Structure formats: C-alpha cells, structure tokens
C-alpha cells in the first residue's frame, strides 16, 4: 500500500497484505470537482450578517449545480454508506470472507457504517480517532469547540513549562488574542506572502499545530506572526485559497452528505457561534466545521445522522487520545457506547490526532487486535511514553503540521492475513 512503510509497524506489514483505497469523492479515485471560476467566488465562510447568509444561500445553489455537472452522477452518492458498500465490493473482489480494517479519522466512519451494514462480514475493525455520527449541527460544533480549546490549553501549559518554547515566559493568550483581533480588523499580513489574514486563518493554526502535535512549531508560528523570526519550516497559509487552473476539488461534499450541518437562518447560525465562543474563549470556534458548514447549504444529507447499531459477534477496537483537537475523545466514547459491548475503547492519555504509532502501548494493542483479535479490557488506558518508545519513524515538522485540503482526512486500509 502507498504509505504503508511509514504508517504501520513491520510486524503488521509481515502479517498482512495491506490494501489502501481512496473513498469515492476524494483523492485519486473519482474526486468531487467544480469549476474553479465558480469556486473562486466563494464568500468568506464565517458569516457575520444576514447579508452574508443570503449571499451563501444564493452561491451554494450555483456551486452545487456546477459541481454536479462537473462531477457527474457520483456527486449525489459520496456518503460513507456508499463507501462502505464499495469496501465490501473490494472485499469480495479479493475473494475474502471477512474484512480486517484499520481506519483513522474520517476513515472510522466508513468502518462504523460497514459494521452496521455487514456485521457478519467483520473480522476486525480498528478505528482510530473516531467520528460520532449521532451528532446534529449544534452538538458537532460545540464538541469541536471544546476540543480545540482544550488542545490549545495543553499547548499553552507546555509553553509555560518548557523553555524550548519561544514564547516561554510571555503572555501567550494575550499575544494570541491580539493576533486574532488584528486579523479581524484586516491588519495582519502573512509574513512570507504579504497576504492579508482573516481571523479564521489565524485560528486554523491552533488546530493544525495541535494535531501532531507540533507545539514547538506552533509557538514559532505565533511568534513569527507577532513580528519574530520565521520558523525553520514555514507552513503554507492555512484555510481555503483561490485555486489555479480550470478545476477545484470539493471533498466537503462527503461531510455534507454524512452530517446535517445546514442552518435555516442567520439567527440560528449566530446562536451556534455564540455557544462556540463561550465554550472556546481563546480559539472562539473550531475552524474545520465552521469553514465547511456554509458549503452544505442547499445540499441534502443522504446518510442521516443516527446512533450506531452493531449486531455482529466480532470484537471491535476504538481508540482516541484525551486531547485530540480534530476528533474529540468524547466522539470515540460515544461511538463505542453506541456500538455496544463488543466495542472496546482504548484511551491514550496524550495529545494529537491518531494514536497508532505514537507510543508502544497503544500500538502493540492495535497490532495484537488486528493480528489475533485480542481486545484489551474495557477502560484500558495508555500513558504517554518517552520518545524512544515511539514505534514509527520520527516525523519532520512538515509531517506533523497538516497541509492537505481534507479535514478529518480519511486513512482507511483493508488487510488480509498472509497465508
């Protein structure tokens, strides 16, 4: 599989043929595409008035018509139920009776849907950093706001204690607030390009810098935006950018079909934002769903959000870190509870998005489950180990700071035991 040598242990690679795939609508398969000329007229995704809401209501009708014409019939069939059926077709094509699967982030939703649809065809599902498909728009935005605020708190706590943080000894929250306010006034430039930054683009750094986490780099980026020297590796400007060429990609279509993130009025939207602002006094809201939400206007949700139901006999393993800024720990806890007694939740008492490979404890547990179907006791937790205990190759700053266009990017693979 492309990327397997750096993503999975040698033991797992010895035991399985690892087959990766692009879910429909994204990546190299059949991605959702739109005309760049339409996409580049997208209004700013943070709405501040009824006029902004009206502009989005008009724009999305044109956008979805254009993307549907560009993409073809697939445009209305990219939800995770459709992908789970694709996954079962892949299983059948390879002549396997049952599926062994590891999914990370959005890839967990594919695994959850597979468990519902094909419970008797599950051999093992290892689901790392889970989505919670039971959430409506209010719950989705609120839990995400709590998660990013918690991740930012963890970063600030590290910086206050560790002298390697370039902001050590300074009022980090005050600096951060000043940067947000400057951006809101249109007074903050991205130093490497001179582009005017929005407040949304500032807040993106809190999410991207805590996913790895890449705390040292995040401190250097904040210091750089505040007039200090550039970091050794300079991230690209975050958030949506105008695209060049004829075509723009729109992976958000998948999220819109899986979750009902539509709002009926600006007043409803403003009320949701007020809740996020209260839950996240430093970060204000989570940039991922806020950047995606307006795009879902005038586009139907085809995989109706619901509590999961699993009727199979195979044990399931779910995992999450306590301080995950992208898929909150509570999402995995809720998903495990919904899936029932066959689902075991493994908690990593650390930070970042994805727990496999971060420390030996949870990596060994995932490997043992995928290889021998042994699950740990309910309530198992893994403490944070040392750097020497990390079982996968150490990542560079550019690898711990996400730069791709997909939020909650899917990482699904299917494995079949080698005979």
Short mmCIF file of C-alpha atoms in Angstrom, two decimals:
data_model
loop_
_atom_site.label_atom_id
_atom_site.label_comp_id
_atom_site.label_asym_id
_atom_site.label_seq_id
_atom_site.Cartn_x
_atom_site.Cartn_y
_atom_site.Cartn_z
CA UNK A 1 0.00 0.00 0.00
CA UNK A 2 1.17 3.53 -0.77
CA UNK A 3 2.48 4.99 2.51
CA UNK A 4 2.37 1.72 4.47
CA UNK A 5 6.12 1.57 5.33
CA UNK A 6 5.89 4.78 7.34
CA UNK A 7 2.42 4.27 8.75
CA UNK A 8 2.36 0.71 10.12
CA UNK A 9 4.75 -1.46 12.11
CA UNK A 10 6.94 -4.05 10.43
CA UNK A 11 5.09 -6.75 12.35
CA UNK A 12 1.74 -5.69 10.91
CA UNK A 13 3.22 -5.50 7.41
CA UNK A 14 4.63 -9.02 7.77
CA UNK A 15 1.27 -10.43 8.83
CA UNK A 16 -0.98 -8.78 6.25
CA UNK A 17 -1.32 -7.83 2.64
CA UNK A 18 -2.22 -4.17 3.21
CA UNK A 19 -4.59 -2.68 0.65
CA UNK A 20 -5.33 1.04 0.70
CA UNK A 21 -8.10 2.73 -1.24
CA UNK A 22 -9.42 6.19 -1.98
CA UNK A 23 -13.02 6.63 -0.82
CA UNK A 24 -15.34 7.90 -3.53
CA UNK A 25 -15.40 11.66 -3.93
CA UNK A 26 -11.82 12.29 -2.78
CA UNK A 27 -8.21 11.58 -3.67
CA UNK A 28 -7.24 9.77 -6.83
CA UNK A 29 -10.43 7.79 -7.35
CA UNK A 30 -13.32 9.91 -8.63
CA UNK A 31 -13.00 13.19 -6.72
CA UNK A 32 -15.74 15.77 -6.50
CA UNK A 33 -14.74 18.56 -8.85
CA UNK A 34 -16.13 22.01 -9.57
CA UNK A 35 -15.31 24.84 -11.93
CA UNK A 36 -12.52 26.97 -10.50
CA UNK A 37 -14.27 30.08 -11.81
CA UNK A 38 -17.29 29.30 -9.60
CA UNK A 39 -15.33 28.00 -6.60
CA UNK A 40 -13.13 31.11 -6.52
CA UNK A 41 -16.19 33.33 -5.97
CA UNK A 42 -16.91 31.60 -2.67
CA UNK A 43 -17.84 34.13 0.05
CA UNK A 44 -15.92 34.19 3.32
CA UNK A 45 -17.06 31.16 5.30
CA UNK A 46 -17.52 32.98 8.63
CA UNK A 47 -20.85 34.75 8.32
CA UNK A 48 -21.40 37.97 10.27
CA UNK A 49 -24.73 39.28 8.97
CA UNK A 50 -28.00 38.38 7.28
CA UNK A 51 -26.49 39.66 4.03
CA UNK A 52 -23.67 37.10 4.36
CA UNK A 53 -26.22 34.34 4.90
CA UNK A 54 -28.23 35.46 1.87
CA UNK A 55 -25.06 35.52 -0.25
CA UNK A 56 -24.24 31.95 0.77
CA UNK A 57 -27.81 30.81 0.10
CA UNK A 58 -27.52 32.13 -3.45
CA UNK A 59 -23.95 30.97 -4.05
CA UNK A 60 -24.42 27.37 -2.91
CA UNK A 61 -27.25 26.82 -5.37
CA UNK A 62 -24.91 27.76 -8.19
CA UNK A 63 -21.97 25.88 -6.68
CA UNK A 64 -23.80 22.58 -6.25
CA UNK A 65 -25.31 22.77 -9.74
CA UNK A 66 -21.86 23.39 -11.20
CA UNK A 67 -20.15 20.63 -9.16
CA UNK A 68 -22.92 18.17 -10.02
CA UNK A 69 -22.47 18.91 -13.73
CA UNK A 70 -18.67 18.64 -13.47
CA UNK A 71 -18.56 15.53 -11.30
CA UNK A 72 -21.47 13.62 -12.79
CA UNK A 73 -23.95 11.33 -11.01
CA UNK A 74 -21.38 10.46 -8.32
CA UNK A 75 -21.89 13.93 -6.84
CA UNK A 76 -25.04 12.83 -5.01
CA UNK A 77 -23.61 9.46 -3.89
CA UNK A 78 -20.44 10.06 -1.87
CA UNK A 79 -21.60 9.41 1.70
CA UNK A 80 -19.95 6.83 3.95
CA UNK A 81 -22.70 4.25 3.45
CA UNK A 82 -21.89 4.28 -0.26
CA UNK A 83 -18.19 3.93 0.55
CA UNK A 84 -18.87 1.04 2.96
CA UNK A 85 -20.62 -0.77 0.11
CA UNK A 86 -17.58 -0.07 -2.08
CA UNK A 87 -15.40 -1.56 0.65
CA UNK A 88 -17.50 -4.72 0.70
CA UNK A 89 -17.16 -4.97 -3.07
CA UNK A 90 -13.39 -4.70 -2.61
CA UNK A 91 -13.50 -7.50 -0.03
CA UNK A 92 -15.50 -9.72 -2.37
CA UNK A 93 -13.27 -8.96 -5.36
CA UNK A 94 -10.26 -10.16 -3.37
CA UNK A 95 -12.03 -13.40 -2.50
CA UNK A 96 -12.11 -12.83 1.26
CA UNK A 97 -14.95 -13.96 3.50
CA UNK A 98 -14.38 -11.29 6.15
CA UNK A 99 -12.82 -7.85 6.43
CA UNK A 100 -9.88 -6.72 8.53
CA UNK A 101 -9.81 -2.93 8.56
CA UNK A 102 -7.91 -0.03 10.12
CA UNK A 103 -9.39 3.43 9.70
CA UNK A 104 -8.26 6.74 11.10
CA UNK A 105 -10.31 9.92 11.48
CA UNK A 106 -12.97 10.10 8.76
CA UNK A 107 -11.99 6.56 7.84
CA UNK A 108 -13.56 5.45 11.12
CA UNK A 109 -16.99 6.49 9.87
CA UNK A 110 -16.55 4.16 6.90
CA UNK A 111 -15.74 1.36 9.34
CA UNK A 112 -18.71 2.19 11.54
CA UNK A 113 -21.07 2.11 8.55
CA UNK A 114 -19.55 -1.21 7.44
CA UNK A 115 -20.19 -2.69 10.89
CA UNK A 116 -23.85 -1.67 10.64
CA UNK A 117 -24.37 -2.90 7.09
CA UNK A 118 -22.30 -6.08 7.11
CA UNK A 119 -21.94 -7.21 10.74
CA UNK A 120 -21.32 -10.86 9.83
CA UNK A 121 -18.52 -9.97 7.41
CA UNK A 122 -16.38 -8.23 10.02
CA UNK A 123 -13.20 -9.97 11.16
CA UNK A 124 -11.61 -6.90 12.81
CA UNK A 125 -12.24 -3.17 12.75
CA UNK A 126 -9.54 -1.00 14.32
CA UNK A 127 -10.98 2.52 14.48
CA UNK A 128 -8.54 5.25 15.49
CA UNK A 129 -9.75 8.78 16.39
CA UNK A 130 -13.43 8.33 15.74
CA UNK A 131 -16.19 10.38 14.21
CA UNK A 132 -19.54 10.46 16.08
CA UNK A 133 -22.32 10.03 13.56
CA UNK A 134 -25.10 10.69 16.08
CA UNK A 135 -24.39 14.43 16.24
CA UNK A 136 -26.56 17.20 14.90
CA UNK A 137 -25.12 20.57 13.94
CA UNK A 138 -25.29 22.02 17.47
CA UNK A 139 -23.54 19.03 19.06
CA UNK A 140 -20.98 18.85 16.28
CA UNK A 141 -19.92 22.50 16.61
CA UNK A 142 -19.98 22.50 20.41
CA UNK A 143 -17.86 19.39 20.89
CA UNK A 144 -15.38 20.59 18.29
CA UNK A 145 -15.09 23.98 20.01
CA UNK A 146 -14.41 22.26 23.34
CA UNK A 147 -11.79 20.02 21.72
CA UNK A 148 -9.76 22.77 20.09
CA UNK A 149 -9.88 24.95 23.20
CA UNK A 150 -8.63 22.01 25.26
CA UNK A 151 -5.82 21.33 22.76
CA UNK A 152 -4.82 25.00 22.84
CA UNK A 153 -4.84 24.93 26.66
CA UNK A 154 -2.49 21.95 26.56
CA UNK A 155 -0.16 23.85 24.22
CA UNK A 156 -0.15 26.90 26.49
CA UNK A 157 0.56 24.70 29.50
CA UNK A 158 3.53 23.13 27.72
CA UNK A 159 4.85 26.52 26.68
CA UNK A 160 4.63 27.87 30.21
CA UNK A 161 6.74 24.97 31.50
CA UNK A 162 9.19 24.25 28.67
CA UNK A 163 11.98 26.72 27.95
CA UNK A 164 12.29 25.41 24.37
CA UNK A 165 9.06 27.26 23.59
CA UNK A 166 9.98 30.59 22.01
CA UNK A 167 7.07 32.21 23.86
CA UNK A 168 8.14 30.86 27.25
CA UNK A 169 7.65 33.48 29.97
CA UNK A 170 5.31 35.62 27.87
CA UNK A 171 1.52 36.02 27.98
CA UNK A 172 0.66 33.62 25.17
CA UNK A 173 -3.10 34.08 25.42
CA UNK A 174 -2.75 37.88 25.17
CA UNK A 175 -0.47 37.58 22.11
CA UNK A 176 -2.90 35.14 20.50
CA UNK A 177 -5.90 37.37 21.19
CA UNK A 178 -4.08 40.36 19.72
CA UNK A 179 -3.33 38.42 16.53
CA UNK A 180 -6.98 37.41 16.19
CA UNK A 181 -8.18 40.97 16.68
CA UNK A 182 -5.66 42.38 14.20
CA UNK A 183 -6.79 39.84 11.63
CA UNK A 184 -10.45 40.70 12.25
CA UNK A 185 -9.61 44.33 11.52
CA UNK A 186 -7.72 43.37 8.34
CA UNK A 187 -4.38 44.50 9.81
CA UNK A 188 -2.45 41.21 9.89
CA UNK A 189 -0.31 40.04 6.97
CA UNK A 190 1.09 36.57 6.43
CA UNK A 191 4.80 37.41 6.54
CA UNK A 192 6.02 35.09 3.78
CA UNK A 193 3.43 36.15 1.17
CA UNK A 194 2.10 39.51 2.31
CA UNK A 195 -1.49 38.24 2.09
CA UNK A 196 -3.99 39.74 4.49
CA UNK A 197 -5.04 37.09 7.01
CA UNK A 198 -8.55 36.52 8.26
CA UNK A 199 -9.26 35.63 11.87
CA UNK A 200 -10.30 32.19 10.63
CA UNK A 201 -6.82 31.69 9.17
CA UNK A 202 -5.22 32.64 12.47
CA UNK A 203 -7.44 30.17 14.35
CA UNK A 204 -6.55 27.43 11.86
CA UNK A 205 -3.04 27.43 13.35
CA UNK A 206 -4.41 26.30 16.71
CA UNK A 207 -5.93 23.22 15.05
CA UNK A 208 -3.06 22.38 12.71
CA UNK A 209 -0.40 22.94 15.35
CA UNK A 210 -2.02 20.62 17.88
CA UNK A 211 -2.90 17.70 15.59
CA UNK A 212 0.61 16.20 15.65
CA UNK A 213 1.05 17.87 18.00
CA UNK A 214 3.68 20.29 16.70
CA UNK A 215 3.80 22.59 19.73
CA UNK A 216 7.30 23.95 19.15
CA UNK A 217 6.45 24.87 15.57
CA UNK A 218 3.14 26.39 16.67
CA UNK A 219 4.96 28.61 19.16
CA UNK A 220 7.37 29.69 16.39
CA UNK A 221 4.49 30.45 14.00
CA UNK A 222 2.67 32.56 16.62
CA UNK A 223 5.91 34.40 17.42
CA UNK A 224 6.53 34.94 13.69
CA UNK A 225 3.04 36.37 13.13
CA UNK A 226 3.74 38.65 16.08
CA UNK A 227 6.87 40.08 14.45
CA UNK A 228 9.50 37.50 15.39
CA UNK A 229 11.80 35.50 13.09
CA UNK A 230 10.37 32.86 10.74
CA UNK A 231 10.36 29.20 11.79
CA UNK A 232 12.84 26.86 10.12
CA UNK A 233 9.93 25.34 8.18
CA UNK A 234 7.27 27.87 7.16
CA UNK A 235 3.76 26.38 6.78
CA UNK A 236 1.61 27.48 3.86
CA UNK A 237 -1.13 29.97 4.65
CA UNK A 238 -3.96 27.94 6.12
CA UNK A 239 -7.61 27.85 5.12
CA UNK A 240 -9.28 27.89 1.72
CA UNK A 241 -7.39 29.63 -1.06
CA UNK A 242 -8.33 30.54 -4.64
CA UNK A 243 -7.26 27.74 -7.00
CA UNK A 244 -5.48 28.00 -10.32
CA UNK A 245 -6.46 26.18 -13.47
CA UNK A 246 -9.93 25.07 -14.52
CA UNK A 247 -10.91 22.71 -11.71
CA UNK A 248 -11.34 22.91 -7.94
CA UNK A 249 -11.78 19.93 -5.61
CA UNK A 250 -14.60 19.86 -3.05
CA UNK A 251 -14.15 16.99 -0.56
CA UNK A 252 -16.57 18.84 1.76
CA UNK A 253 -19.37 17.19 -0.26
CA UNK A 254 -18.72 13.96 1.67
CA UNK A 255 -19.16 15.69 5.03
CA UNK A 256 -22.34 17.40 3.87
CA UNK A 257 -23.91 14.07 2.90
CA UNK A 258 -22.91 12.36 6.17
CA UNK A 259 -23.86 15.16 8.60
CA UNK A 260 -26.74 17.61 8.58
CA UNK A 261 -24.80 20.84 9.07
CA UNK A 262 -27.39 23.03 7.40
CA UNK A 263 -28.71 26.09 9.22
CA UNK A 264 -32.09 27.59 8.41
CA UNK A 265 -31.34 31.24 9.12
CA UNK A 266 -28.63 33.65 10.12
CA UNK A 267 -30.10 33.90 13.59
CA UNK A 268 -29.69 30.14 14.05
CA UNK A 269 -26.10 30.35 12.79
CA UNK A 270 -25.32 33.30 15.08
CA UNK A 271 -26.71 31.43 18.08
CA UNK A 272 -24.48 28.43 17.31
CA UNK A 273 -21.46 30.71 17.01
CA UNK A 274 -22.23 32.34 20.36
CA UNK A 275 -22.17 28.92 22.02
CA UNK A 276 -18.82 28.09 20.41
CA UNK A 277 -17.42 31.46 21.50
CA UNK A 278 -18.44 30.76 25.09
CA UNK A 279 -17.01 27.23 25.07
CA UNK A 280 -13.75 28.34 23.44
CA UNK A 281 -12.72 31.76 24.81
CA UNK A 282 -9.25 31.60 23.19
CA UNK A 283 -9.91 29.86 19.89
CA UNK A 284 -13.55 31.08 19.54
CA UNK A 285 -14.63 28.12 17.38
CA UNK A 286 -13.19 25.15 15.55
CA UNK A 287 -12.14 26.23 12.06
CA UNK A 288 -12.78 22.90 10.32
CA UNK A 289 -16.58 22.67 10.64
CA UNK A 290 -17.00 26.45 10.50
CA UNK A 291 -15.12 26.52 7.18
CA UNK A 292 -17.27 23.66 5.85
CA UNK A 293 -20.73 24.46 7.21
CA UNK A 294 -21.88 27.12 4.69
CA UNK A 295 -20.95 24.87 1.77
CA UNK A 296 -23.55 22.36 2.95
CA UNK A 297 -26.41 24.81 2.40
CA UNK A 298 -28.87 23.63 -0.28
CA UNK A 299 -27.26 20.18 -0.42
CA UNK A 300 -29.09 17.13 1.00
CA UNK A 301 -27.78 14.91 3.78
CA UNK A 302 -28.16 11.38 2.43
CA UNK A 303 -26.66 9.38 5.33
CA UNK A 304 -28.94 10.60 8.10
CA UNK A 305 -27.05 11.04 11.41
CA UNK A 306 -28.03 8.33 13.84
CA UNK A 307 -26.84 6.29 16.79
CA UNK A 308 -24.79 3.31 15.63
CA UNK A 309 -26.15 -0.24 15.79
CA UNK A 310 -23.87 -3.27 15.58
CA UNK A 311 -25.25 -6.81 15.71
CA UNK A 312 -22.13 -8.80 14.87
CA UNK A 313 -20.07 -11.10 17.08
CA UNK A 314 -16.57 -9.88 16.17
CA UNK A 315 -14.94 -7.61 18.77
CA UNK A 316 -14.26 -4.01 17.73
CA UNK A 317 -11.40 -1.78 18.92
CA UNK A 318 -11.76 2.00 19.08
CA UNK A 319 -9.03 4.40 20.20
CA UNK A 320 -8.56 8.12 20.85
CA UNK A 321 -6.23 10.48 22.64
CA UNK A 322 -7.59 12.54 25.52
CA UNK A 323 -6.51 15.78 23.86
CA UNK A 324 -7.40 15.36 20.19
CA UNK A 325 -8.24 18.71 18.52
CA UNK A 326 -9.91 17.15 15.46
CA UNK A 327 -11.95 14.16 16.70
CA UNK A 328 -12.64 14.73 20.41
CA UNK A 329 -12.24 11.84 22.85
CA UNK A 330 -15.96 12.06 23.61
CA UNK A 331 -16.71 11.16 19.98
CA UNK A 332 -14.91 7.82 20.36
CA UNK A 333 -16.53 7.25 23.76
CA UNK A 334 -19.98 7.87 22.28
CA UNK A 335 -19.29 5.65 19.25
CA UNK A 336 -18.08 2.80 21.49
CA UNK A 337 -21.15 3.09 23.70
CA UNK A 338 -23.47 3.04 20.66
CA UNK A 339 -21.74 0.01 19.13
CA UNK A 340 -22.37 -1.99 22.32
CA UNK A 341 -20.49 -4.45 24.48
CA UNK A 342 -18.42 -5.84 21.59
CA UNK A 343 -16.71 -2.44 21.20
CA UNK A 344 -13.76 -1.61 23.47
CA UNK A 345 -12.45 1.95 23.83
CA UNK A 346 -8.70 2.40 24.27
CA UNK A 347 -7.69 5.80 25.67
CA UNK A 348 -4.26 7.33 25.05
CA UNK A 349 -3.55 9.81 27.83
CA UNK A 350 -1.75 12.14 25.47
CA UNK A 351 -2.20 14.60 22.67
CA UNK A 352 -2.85 14.83 18.97
CA UNK A 353 -4.86 13.16 16.25
CA UNK A 354 -4.23 9.40 15.68
CA UNK A 355 -2.87 7.26 18.49
CA UNK A 356 -1.41 4.36 16.49
CA UNK A 357 2.36 4.71 16.32
CA UNK A 358 2.71 7.43 18.95
CA UNK A 359 3.76 5.13 21.79
CA UNK A 360 4.41 1.42 22.12
CA UNK A 361 1.49 0.70 24.46
CA UNK A 362 -1.42 1.52 22.17
CA UNK A 363 0.41 0.46 19.01
CA UNK A 364 1.00 -3.03 20.42
CA UNK A 365 -2.65 -3.24 21.46
CA UNK A 366 -3.85 -2.32 17.95
CA UNK A 367 -1.40 -4.76 16.35
CA UNK A 368 -2.41 -7.59 18.66
CA UNK A 369 -6.07 -6.96 17.96
CA UNK A 370 -5.67 -6.81 14.19
CA UNK A 371 -3.47 -9.93 14.18
CA UNK A 372 -5.08 -12.16 16.82
CA UNK A 373 -8.43 -10.46 17.57
CA UNK A 374 -7.49 -9.94 21.23
CA UNK A 375 -9.04 -6.81 22.73
CA UNK A 376 -7.93 -5.20 25.99
CA UNK A 377 -10.27 -4.92 28.98
CA UNK A 378 -12.88 -2.16 28.88
CA UNK A 379 -11.44 1.06 30.29
CA UNK A 380 -7.84 0.37 29.22
CA UNK A 381 -5.64 3.47 29.13
CA UNK A 382 -2.12 4.01 27.79
CA UNK A 383 0.14 6.56 29.46
CA UNK A 384 2.41 8.85 27.47
CA UNK A 385 5.79 7.17 26.94
CA UNK A 386 9.18 8.50 26.00
CA UNK A 387 10.37 9.45 22.53
CA UNK A 388 12.42 6.23 22.43
CA UNK A 389 9.21 4.22 22.81
CA UNK A 390 7.68 5.59 19.62
CA UNK A 391 7.47 2.64 17.23
CA UNK A 392 7.21 4.50 13.94
CA UNK A 393 9.72 6.80 12.32
CA UNK A 394 10.02 10.28 13.78
CA UNK A 395 8.22 12.86 11.70
CA UNK A 396 9.55 16.18 10.44
CA UNK A 397 7.74 19.44 11.30
CA UNK A 398 6.10 19.47 7.87
CA UNK A 399 4.69 15.98 8.55
CA UNK A 400 3.20 16.89 11.93
CA UNK A 401 1.56 20.06 10.56
CA UNK A 402 -1.29 19.06 8.19
CA UNK A 403 -1.24 20.89 4.88
CA UNK A 404 -3.73 18.95 2.75
CA UNK A 405 -7.21 20.15 1.75
CA UNK A 406 -9.15 17.49 3.65
CA UNK A 407 -10.25 17.97 7.25
CA UNK A 408 -10.54 14.75 9.26
CA UNK A 409 -8.71 13.16 6.31
CA UNK A 410 -9.62 9.51 5.84
CA UNK A 411 -6.96 6.86 6.20
CA UNK A 412 -8.73 3.58 5.51
CA UNK A 413 -6.92 0.35 4.73
CA UNK A 414 -8.08 -3.21 4.48
CA UNK A 415 -5.78 -6.06 5.39
CA UNK A 416 -5.89 -9.73 4.63
CA UNK A 417 -3.79 -12.24 6.57
CA UNK A 418 -0.88 -13.71 4.62
CA UNK A 419 -1.11 -17.47 4.34
#
